[in-house]
Amino acid sequence: MGKVAAKIKVMPDSPEMDLDTLQERLESSLPEGAKINGVEREEVAFGLVALIPTVIVPDGAGGTEAVEENFTEVEGVESVDVENVGRI
């Protein structure tokens, strides 16, 4: 079975959110078999900065759904949106 790389845009719920803490929470929420391979930061507006982790997951049933669901449940996350997905 192959692997899939997905860039997932994670919007914090506040501009005051500590992005390093949020990144640690995202990493600890990953389902088994998934890992983060780099994180970009993108300024959105009014001091709000989105985290865009590249997540590597096994190419199985469900794809990135488990990661998206787990990220949504992390404290401090407003929204989660898959930006790009590709096989590696």
Backbone as numpy.savetxt, mean C-alpha at the origin, in Angstrom:
# Nx Ny Nz CAx CAy CAz Cx Cy Cz
4.13 -20.86 -9.80 3.28 -19.68 -9.80 4.17 -18.44 -9.80
3.81 -17.44 -10.59 4.57 -16.21 -10.68 4.22 -15.22 -9.59
4.73 -14.02 -9.77 4.46 -12.96 -8.80 3.94 -11.73 -9.53
3.25 -10.90 -8.78 2.67 -9.68 -9.30 3.19 -8.50 -8.48
3.55 -7.42 -9.17 3.94 -6.18 -8.50 2.81 -5.17 -8.68
2.39 -4.57 -7.58 1.30 -3.60 -7.62 1.72 -2.32 -6.90
1.50 -1.18 -7.57 1.69 0.11 -6.90 0.34 0.50 -6.33
0.31 0.71 -5.02 -0.95 0.98 -4.32 -0.84 2.34 -3.63
-1.72 3.25 -4.02 -1.72 4.60 -3.43 -2.52 4.59 -2.14
-1.84 4.94 -1.05 -2.47 4.95 0.27 -2.53 6.40 0.76
-3.76 6.88 0.95 -3.97 8.25 1.43 -4.15 8.24 2.94
-3.32 9.01 3.65 -3.52 9.12 5.11 -4.76 9.95 5.40
-5.31 9.78 6.60 -6.53 10.51 6.95 -6.29 11.94 7.41
-5.01 12.34 7.50 -4.69 13.69 7.96 -3.30 14.11 7.47
-3.10 15.39 7.15 -1.77 15.87 6.78 -0.77 15.76 7.93
-1.27 15.68 9.18 -0.39 15.59 10.34 0.08 14.16 10.61
-0.42 13.20 9.86 -0.06 11.79 10.06 1.44 11.59 9.85
2.09 10.89 10.79 3.51 10.55 10.66 3.62 9.44 9.61
4.21 9.77 8.46 4.26 8.81 7.36 5.16 7.62 7.63
6.20 7.81 8.44 7.06 6.68 8.80 6.29 5.66 9.63
5.49 6.15 10.56 4.65 5.27 11.38 3.63 4.56 10.52
3.00 5.30 9.60 2.01 4.71 8.72 2.65 3.63 7.85
3.84 3.88 7.35 4.54 2.90 6.53 4.81 1.61 7.33
5.23 1.76 8.58 5.47 0.59 9.44 4.18 -0.20 9.65
3.06 0.51 9.85 1.77 -0.17 10.05 1.37 -0.94 8.79
1.61 -0.33 7.62 1.28 -1.01 6.36 2.10 -2.28 6.21
3.41 -2.18 6.50 4.29 -3.35 6.38 3.86 -4.47 7.32
3.45 -4.12 8.53 3.06 -5.16 9.49 1.68 -5.74 9.18
0.89 -5.08 8.32 -0.44 -5.58 7.99 -0.47 -6.50 6.77
0.67 -6.68 6.13 0.71 -7.47 4.90 0.32 -8.93 5.15
-0.46 -9.50 4.23 -0.79 -10.92 4.37 0.44 -11.79 4.08
0.39 -13.04 4.48 1.51 -13.95 4.27 1.82 -14.07 2.78
3.11 -14.01 2.45 3.55 -14.14 1.07 3.70 -12.81 0.34
3.22 -11.72 0.94 3.35 -10.39 0.32 4.49 -9.63 0.98
5.12 -8.76 0.20 6.16 -7.90 0.75 6.18 -6.56 0.02
6.68 -5.55 0.72 6.81 -4.22 0.12 8.22 -4.10 -0.45
8.28 -3.68 -1.71 9.56 -3.52 -2.40 9.72 -2.04 -2.79
9.86 -1.20 -1.79 10.04 0.24 -2.04 8.76 1.02 -1.83
8.92 2.26 -1.36 7.78 3.14 -1.10 8.11 4.53 -1.63
7.21 5.07 -2.45 7.34 6.44 -2.94 6.38 7.32 -2.13
6.69 8.61 -2.12 5.80 9.58 -1.47 5.42 10.62 -2.51
4.13 10.93 -2.56 3.61 11.87 -3.56 2.80 12.95 -2.87
3.21 14.21 -3.07 2.44 15.32 -2.52 1.14 15.43 -3.28
0.04 15.52 -2.54 -1.27 15.58 -3.17 -1.79 17.01 -3.18
-2.03 17.57 -2.00 -2.51 18.95 -1.89 -2.54 19.35 -0.43
-2.34 20.63 -0.17 -2.48 21.20 1.17 -1.70 20.45 2.23
-0.50 20.02 1.89 0.36 19.33 2.85 0.08 17.84 2.98
-0.90 17.33 2.26 -1.22 15.91 2.32 -0.28 15.14 1.39
0.35 14.11 1.93 1.29 13.30 1.16 0.82 11.85 1.17
0.70 11.27 -0.04 0.28 9.88 -0.17 1.50 8.98 -0.17
1.35 7.78 0.40 2.37 6.75 0.31 2.00 5.84 -0.86
3.01 5.47 -1.66 2.75 4.57 -2.78 3.74 3.41 -2.69
3.38 2.39 -1.90 4.25 1.21 -1.81 4.09 0.33 -3.05
5.20 -0.27 -3.48 5.14 -1.31 -4.50 5.11 -2.63 -3.75
4.00 -3.35 -3.89 3.79 -4.58 -3.15 3.94 -5.77 -4.09
4.73 -6.75 -3.67 4.92 -7.98 -4.43 4.05 -9.06 -3.78
3.17 -9.67 -4.59 2.28 -10.72 -4.09 2.33 -11.92 -5.02
2.07 -13.12 -4.51 1.99 -14.29 -5.38 0.84 -14.13 -6.37
1.04 -14.63 -7.58 0.03 -14.52 -8.63 -1.00 -15.63 -8.47
-1.86 -15.48 -7.47 -2.87 -16.49 -7.20 -4.25 -15.87 -7.23
-5.22 -16.62 -6.84 -6.60 -16.13 -6.79 -6.70 -14.94 -5.84
-7.37 -13.91 -6.28 -7.56 -12.74 -5.42 -6.58 -11.62 -5.69
-5.42 -11.93 -6.25 -4.43 -10.90 -6.58 -4.10 -10.00 -5.40
-4.39 -8.72 -5.54 -4.03 -7.74 -4.51 -5.17 -7.48 -3.51
-6.27 -8.20 -3.63 -7.43 -7.93 -2.77 -7.12 -8.01 -1.29
-6.38 -9.04 -0.87 -6.07 -9.20 0.56 -5.22 -8.02 1.05
-4.28 -7.58 0.23 -3.43 -6.44 0.61 -4.28 -5.19 0.73
-5.14 -4.95 -0.25 -6.01 -3.77 -0.23 -6.89 -3.77 1.02
-7.49 -4.91 1.33 -8.37 -5.01 2.51 -7.58 -4.74 3.79
-6.39 -5.32 3.89 -5.58 -5.11 5.10 -5.15 -3.65 5.22
-4.73 -3.03 4.12 -4.31 -1.63 4.15 -5.48 -0.74 4.56
-6.68 -1.04 4.10 -7.86 -0.23 4.43 -8.14 -0.24 5.93
-7.81 -1.36 6.60 -8.08 -1.49 8.03 -7.00 -0.87 8.92
-5.89 -0.41 8.33 -4.80 0.18 9.11 -5.24 1.54 9.66
-4.93 1.77 10.94 -5.25 3.05 11.57 -4.50 4.18 10.87
-5.22 5.23 10.51 -4.61 6.38 9.85 -4.76 6.39 8.34
-5.38 5.34 7.78 -5.56 5.25 6.33 -6.96 5.74 5.96
-7.01 6.70 5.04 -8.28 7.23 4.55 -8.78 6.40 3.36
-7.88 6.13 2.39 -8.29 5.37 1.21 -7.11 4.60 0.62
-7.45 3.58 -0.16 -6.47 2.71 -0.81 -6.90 2.55 -2.25
-5.97 2.77 -3.19 -6.29 2.67 -4.62 -5.13 2.04 -5.37
-5.41 0.98 -6.13 -4.37 0.33 -6.92 -4.09 1.20 -8.14
-2.83 1.62 -8.27 -2.44 2.49 -9.37 -2.00 1.70 -10.60
-1.27 0.59 -10.37 -0.67 -0.14 -11.48 -0.39 -1.57 -11.02
-0.61 -2.52 -11.92 -0.35 -3.93 -11.61 0.36 -4.57 -12.80
1.37 -5.38 -12.53 2.05 -6.08 -13.60 2.72 -7.33 -13.10
2.89 -8.30 -13.98 3.59 -9.54 -13.62 5.08 -9.32 -13.63
5.75 -10.03 -12.72 7.23 -9.98 -12.72 7.78 -11.38 -12.75
